[in-house]
CSV table of C-alpha atoms and ligand atoms in Angstrom, one decimal:
chain,number,residue,atom,x,y,z
A,1,MET,CA,30.6,-51.0,-39.1
A,2,SER,CA,32.2,-51.5,-35.7
A,3,ILE,CA,35.9,-51.5,-35.4
A,4,LYS,CA,37.3,-54.3,-33.4
A,5,ARG,CA,40.2,-53.2,-31.2
A,6,LYS,CA,42.8,-55.4,-29.8
A,7,ASP,CA,43.0,-53.5,-26.5
A,8,ALA,CA,40.6,-51.5,-24.5
A,9,LEU,CA,40.5,-47.8,-25.3
A,10,GLN,CA,42.7,-45.9,-22.8
A,11,VAL,CA,40.6,-43.1,-21.2
A,12,ALA,CA,41.5,-40.3,-18.7
A,13,VAL,CA,38.8,-38.5,-16.8
A,14,LEU,CA,39.2,-34.9,-15.7
A,15,ALA,CA,36.8,-34.0,-12.9
A,16,SER,CA,36.6,-31.2,-10.3
A,17,GLY,CA,33.5,-32.3,-8.3
A,18,ARG,CA,31.4,-35.1,-7.1
A,19,GLY,CA,32.1,-37.4,-10.1
A,20,SER,CA,28.8,-39.0,-10.8
A,21,ASN,CA,29.5,-39.0,-14.5
A,22,LEU,CA,32.9,-40.6,-13.8
A,23,GLN,CA,30.9,-43.2,-11.8
A,24,ALA,CA,28.5,-43.8,-14.7
A,25,VAL,CA,31.5,-44.5,-17.1
A,26,ILE,CA,33.1,-46.8,-14.5
A,27,ASP,CA,29.8,-48.7,-14.1
A,28,ALA,CA,29.3,-49.1,-17.8
A,29,ILE,CA,32.9,-50.4,-18.2
A,30,GLU,CA,32.2,-52.9,-15.4
A,31,ALA,CA,28.9,-53.9,-17.0
A,32,GLY,CA,30.7,-54.5,-20.2
A,33,THR,CA,28.7,-52.0,-22.2
A,34,VAL,CA,31.7,-49.8,-22.7
A,35,GLN,CA,35.0,-51.3,-23.9
A,36,ALA,CA,37.4,-48.9,-22.3
A,37,LYS,CA,39.9,-48.7,-19.5
A,38,ILE,CA,40.2,-45.7,-17.2
A,39,VAL,CA,43.9,-45.2,-16.9
A,40,ALA,CA,43.8,-41.9,-14.9
A,41,VAL,CA,41.4,-39.7,-13.0
A,42,ILE,CA,42.8,-36.2,-12.7
A,43,SER,CA,41.5,-33.3,-10.7
A,44,ASN,CA,42.4,-29.6,-10.2
A,45,LYS,CA,40.8,-29.9,-6.7
A,46,LYS,CA,42.6,-31.7,-4.0
A,47,ASP,CA,39.5,-32.7,-2.2
A,48,ALA,CA,37.3,-33.6,-5.2
A,49,PRO,CA,35.0,-36.5,-4.3
A,50,ALA,CA,35.7,-37.7,-7.8
A,51,LEU,CA,39.3,-38.5,-6.8
A,52,GLU,CA,38.0,-40.4,-3.7
A,53,ARG,CA,35.6,-42.4,-6.0
A,54,ALA,CA,38.6,-43.3,-8.3
A,55,ARG,CA,40.6,-44.4,-5.3
A,56,ARG,CA,37.8,-46.6,-4.1
A,57,GLN,CA,37.7,-48.3,-7.5
A,58,GLY,CA,41.4,-48.8,-7.5
A,59,LEU,CA,42.0,-46.4,-10.3
A,60,SER,CA,45.0,-44.2,-10.6
A,61,SER,CA,44.0,-40.8,-9.2
A,62,LEU,CA,46.0,-37.6,-9.4
A,63,PHE,CA,45.6,-34.1,-8.0
A,64,VAL,CA,47.4,-31.7,-10.3
A,65,ASP,CA,47.8,-28.4,-8.3
A,66,PRO,CA,47.1,-25.2,-10.3
A,67,LYS,CA,48.6,-23.0,-7.6
A,68,PRO,CA,52.2,-23.1,-8.7
A,69,TYR,CA,51.1,-21.6,-12.0
A,70,ALA,CA,48.8,-18.9,-10.6
A,71,GLY,CA,49.8,-15.3,-11.5
A,72,THR,CA,52.1,-16.3,-14.3
A,73,PRO,CA,51.3,-14.8,-17.7
A,74,ASP,CA,50.4,-18.1,-19.4
A,75,SER,CA,49.2,-19.8,-16.2
A,76,ARG,CA,46.4,-21.8,-17.8
A,77,GLU,CA,48.5,-23.0,-20.7
A,78,ALA,CA,51.4,-23.9,-18.3
A,79,TYR,CA,49.0,-25.9,-16.2
A,80,ASP,CA,47.7,-27.7,-19.3
A,81,ARG,CA,51.3,-28.5,-20.3
A,82,GLU,CA,51.6,-30.4,-17.0
A,83,LEU,CA,48.3,-32.2,-17.6
A,84,LEU,CA,49.4,-33.1,-21.2
A,85,ASP,CA,52.6,-34.6,-19.8
A,86,VAL,CA,50.6,-36.7,-17.4
A,87,LEU,CA,48.1,-37.8,-20.2
A,88,ARG,CA,51.0,-38.7,-22.5
A,89,ARG,CA,52.7,-40.7,-19.7
A,90,HIS,CA,49.5,-42.7,-19.4
A,91,ASP,CA,49.1,-43.3,-23.2
A,92,VAL,CA,45.7,-41.7,-23.1
A,93,GLU,CA,43.6,-42.0,-26.3
A,94,LEU,CA,40.4,-40.2,-25.1
A,95,VAL,CA,40.0,-37.5,-22.5
A,96,LEU,CA,36.6,-37.1,-20.8
A,97,LEU,CA,35.8,-33.8,-19.0
A,98,ALA,CA,33.3,-34.8,-16.4
A,99,GLY,CA,32.3,-31.8,-14.3
A,100,TYR,CA,35.8,-30.4,-14.9
A,101,MET,CA,35.4,-26.7,-13.9
A,102,LYS,CA,38.5,-25.3,-15.6
A,103,ILE,CA,38.7,-23.9,-19.1
A,104,VAL,CA,41.0,-26.0,-21.2
A,105,THR,CA,43.5,-24.2,-23.4
A,106,ARG,CA,44.7,-24.9,-27.0
A,107,VAL,CA,47.6,-26.9,-25.4
A,108,LEU,CA,45.2,-29.8,-24.6
A,109,VAL,CA,42.7,-29.0,-27.4
A,110,GLU,CA,45.4,-29.3,-30.1
A,111,ALA,CA,46.9,-32.5,-28.6
A,112,PHE,CA,43.4,-34.1,-28.3
A,113,THR,CA,41.5,-32.7,-31.3
A,114,ASN,CA,38.3,-34.8,-31.6
A,115,ARG,CA,39.7,-37.0,-28.8
A,116,MET,CA,38.4,-34.9,-25.9
A,117,MET,CA,34.8,-34.9,-24.9
A,118,ASN,CA,32.8,-32.8,-22.5
A,119,ILE,CA,29.3,-33.3,-21.0
A,120,HIS,CA,27.2,-30.2,-20.4
A,121,PRO,CA,23.7,-29.9,-18.7
A,122,SER,CA,22.0,-28.0,-21.5
A,123,LEU,CA,20.9,-28.4,-25.0
A,124,LEU,CA,23.8,-26.5,-26.6
A,125,PRO,CA,24.3,-24.1,-28.1
A,126,SER,CA,21.6,-22.8,-25.7
A,127,PHE,CA,23.0,-22.0,-22.3
A,128,PRO,CA,26.7,-22.5,-22.3
A,129,GLY,CA,28.5,-21.7,-19.0
A,130,LEU,CA,27.3,-22.0,-15.5
A,131,ASP,CA,23.9,-22.3,-13.6
A,132,VAL,CA,22.3,-23.4,-16.9
A,133,GLN,CA,19.4,-25.3,-15.4
A,134,LYS,CA,18.2,-22.1,-13.6
A,135,LYS,CA,18.7,-20.1,-16.8
A,136,ALA,CA,16.6,-22.5,-18.8
A,137,ILE,CA,13.7,-22.3,-16.3
A,138,GLU,CA,13.9,-18.6,-16.1
A,139,TRP,CA,13.9,-18.2,-19.9
A,140,GLY,CA,10.7,-20.2,-19.9
A,141,CYS,CA,12.0,-23.1,-22.0
A,142,LYS,CA,9.8,-26.1,-22.2
A,143,LEU,CA,12.7,-28.5,-22.9
A,144,ALA,CA,16.1,-28.7,-21.3
A,145,GLY,CA,18.6,-31.5,-21.6
A,146,CYS,CA,22.3,-32.4,-21.9
A,147,THR,CA,24.9,-32.5,-24.6
A,148,VAL,CA,28.1,-34.5,-25.1
A,149,HIS,CA,30.4,-32.7,-27.5
A,150,PHE,CA,34.0,-32.7,-28.6
A,151,VAL,CA,36.1,-30.0,-26.9
A,152,THR,CA,37.4,-27.0,-28.9
A,153,GLU,CA,38.9,-23.8,-27.6
A,154,GLY,CA,35.5,-22.0,-27.3
A,155,VAL,CA,33.8,-22.9,-24.1
A,156,ASP,CA,30.9,-25.4,-24.7
A,157,GLU,CA,31.2,-24.8,-28.4
A,158,GLY,CA,32.6,-28.0,-30.0
A,159,PRO,CA,30.9,-30.4,-32.4
A,160,ILE,CA,27.9,-32.1,-30.8
A,161,ILE,CA,28.0,-35.9,-30.5
A,162,LEU,CA,24.8,-36.8,-28.6
A,163,GLN,CA,22.0,-34.8,-27.0
A,164,VAL,CA,18.9,-35.8,-24.8
A,165,ALA,CA,16.0,-33.5,-24.2
A,166,VAL,CA,13.9,-33.6,-21.0
A,167,PRO,CA,10.8,-31.6,-20.1
A,168,ILE,CA,10.8,-28.6,-17.8
A,169,LEU,CA,7.9,-29.0,-15.5
A,170,ASP,CA,5.9,-26.1,-14.0
A,171,ASP,CA,7.1,-26.7,-10.5
A,172,ASP,CA,10.7,-27.4,-11.3
A,173,THR,CA,13.5,-25.8,-9.3
A,174,SER,CA,17.0,-25.8,-10.7
A,175,ASP,CA,17.7,-28.8,-8.4
A,176,THR,CA,14.8,-30.9,-9.6
A,177,LEU,CA,15.6,-30.1,-13.2
A,178,ALA,CA,19.3,-30.8,-12.7
A,179,ALA,CA,18.5,-34.2,-11.2
A,180,ARG,CA,16.3,-35.1,-14.2
A,181,ILE,CA,19.0,-34.0,-16.6
A,182,LEU,CA,21.8,-35.8,-14.7
A,183,LYS,CA,20.0,-39.1,-15.0
A,184,GLN,CA,20.3,-38.7,-18.8
A,185,GLU,CA,23.9,-37.5,-18.6
A,186,HIS,CA,24.7,-40.9,-17.0
A,187,LYS,CA,23.2,-42.6,-20.1
A,188,ILE,CA,24.7,-40.6,-22.9
A,189,TYR,CA,28.2,-40.1,-21.7
A,190,PRO,CA,29.0,-43.8,-21.6
A,191,ARG,CA,27.2,-44.3,-24.9
A,192,ALA,CA,29.4,-41.6,-26.5
A,193,VAL,CA,32.5,-43.3,-25.2
A,194,GLN,CA,31.5,-46.6,-26.6
A,195,LEU,CA,30.7,-45.0,-30.0
A,196,PHE,CA,34.2,-43.6,-30.0
A,197,ALA,CA,35.7,-46.9,-28.9
A,198,GLU,CA,34.0,-48.6,-31.8
A,199,GLY,CA,35.4,-46.0,-34.2
A,200,ARG,CA,31.9,-44.9,-35.2
A,201,LEU,CA,32.2,-41.1,-34.8
A,202,ARG,CA,33.0,-39.2,-37.9
A,203,VAL,CA,33.5,-35.4,-37.6
A,204,GLU,CA,33.0,-33.2,-40.6
A,205,GLY,CA,33.3,-29.6,-39.7
A,206,ARG,CA,30.8,-28.9,-36.9
A,207,ARG,CA,28.9,-32.1,-37.6
A,208,VAL,CA,29.4,-35.5,-36.0
A,209,PHE,CA,28.0,-38.5,-37.8
A,210,ILE,CA,27.4,-41.8,-36.2
A,211,GLU,CA,28.2,-44.7,-38.5
A,212,ASP,CA,25.4,-47.2,-38.6
A,213,GLY,CA,23.3,-45.0,-36.2
A,214,LYS,CA,19.6,-45.4,-36.2
A,215,PRO,CA,17.3,-42.4,-35.8
A,216,GLU,CA,15.0,-42.8,-32.8
A,217,GLY,CA,11.4,-41.4,-32.8
A,218,GLU,CA,10.2,-38.3,-34.6
A,219,ALA,CA,9.7,-35.6,-32.0
A,220,VAL,CA,9.9,-34.7,-28.3
A,221,ILE,CA,7.0,-32.4,-27.4
A,222,SER,CA,6.8,-30.6,-24.1
A,223,PRO,CA,4.2,-30.1,-22.7
A,224,SER,CA,2.9,-33.2,-24.5
B,301,GAR,C1,27.3,-32.4,-14.5
B,301,GAR,O1,25.9,-32.0,-14.5
B,301,GAR,C2,27.9,-31.8,-15.8
B,301,GAR,O2,27.1,-31.8,-16.9
B,301,GAR,C3,28.3,-30.4,-15.4
B,301,GAR,O3,28.7,-30.5,-14.0
B,301,GAR,C4,28.1,-31.6,-13.4
B,301,GAR,C5,29.1,-32.5,-12.9
B,301,GAR,O4,28.6,-33.6,-12.1
B,301,GAR,N1,29.3,-29.9,-16.2
B,301,GAR,C6,29.3,-28.6,-16.6
B,301,GAR,O5,28.5,-27.8,-16.2
B,301,GAR,C7,30.4,-28.2,-17.5
B,301,GAR,N2,30.1,-27.0,-18.2
B,301,GAR,P1,29.4,-34.8,-11.7
B,301,GAR,O6,30.7,-34.3,-11.0
B,301,GAR,O7,28.5,-35.6,-10.7
B,301,GAR,O8,29.7,-35.7,-12.9
């Protein structure tokens, strides 16, 4: 059952880096495969290429400086209170973390429970954190992948919405593997946003069910 909305879903994207996932969502909206509107792109990094992308697309782009909060006892929460204020002013319904390299606190998590998503370049719960492609190769995994999940207070721990597996090849470096995974990130992030926009994501505890979802295939084997 898909829920017909009167207006496009109001989305904000938080990004710290190059913003290729932001671009994938922008492209999907332009192509009409995602019914959403990006109302704000926000970064904790002044020079984030993601902000420049947003500007080029005519989107509202904001740098929110973490410096004024540095050194205060609740610096991370105080920063998130400022972000929350910005998000509320923009009537944001869904927040997307897209290469946002700052840990979000309960201030945002509680305000956006099951309304904030993150994309991570591993098959969670394996390899949370940083340098995960390198870690997957070094561990000797045969499969890697990416995960879209709802954000909770635990880093990379929230309920999983979608995952894609890709093979790890014998001659992979972390860069070649990251590129293979990134291609899939660009597919599943917009898809997760559209599922949310259609009201098709149901969260029960740790599990996310997709209403009217169709299972695809039986197994991914690597090496095949
Ligand atoms: C992506 O690979 C994303 O999965 C990862 O950062 C990259 C951002 O790329 N995020 C994390 O590692 C979060 N734990 P992008 O700026 O081009 O979208």
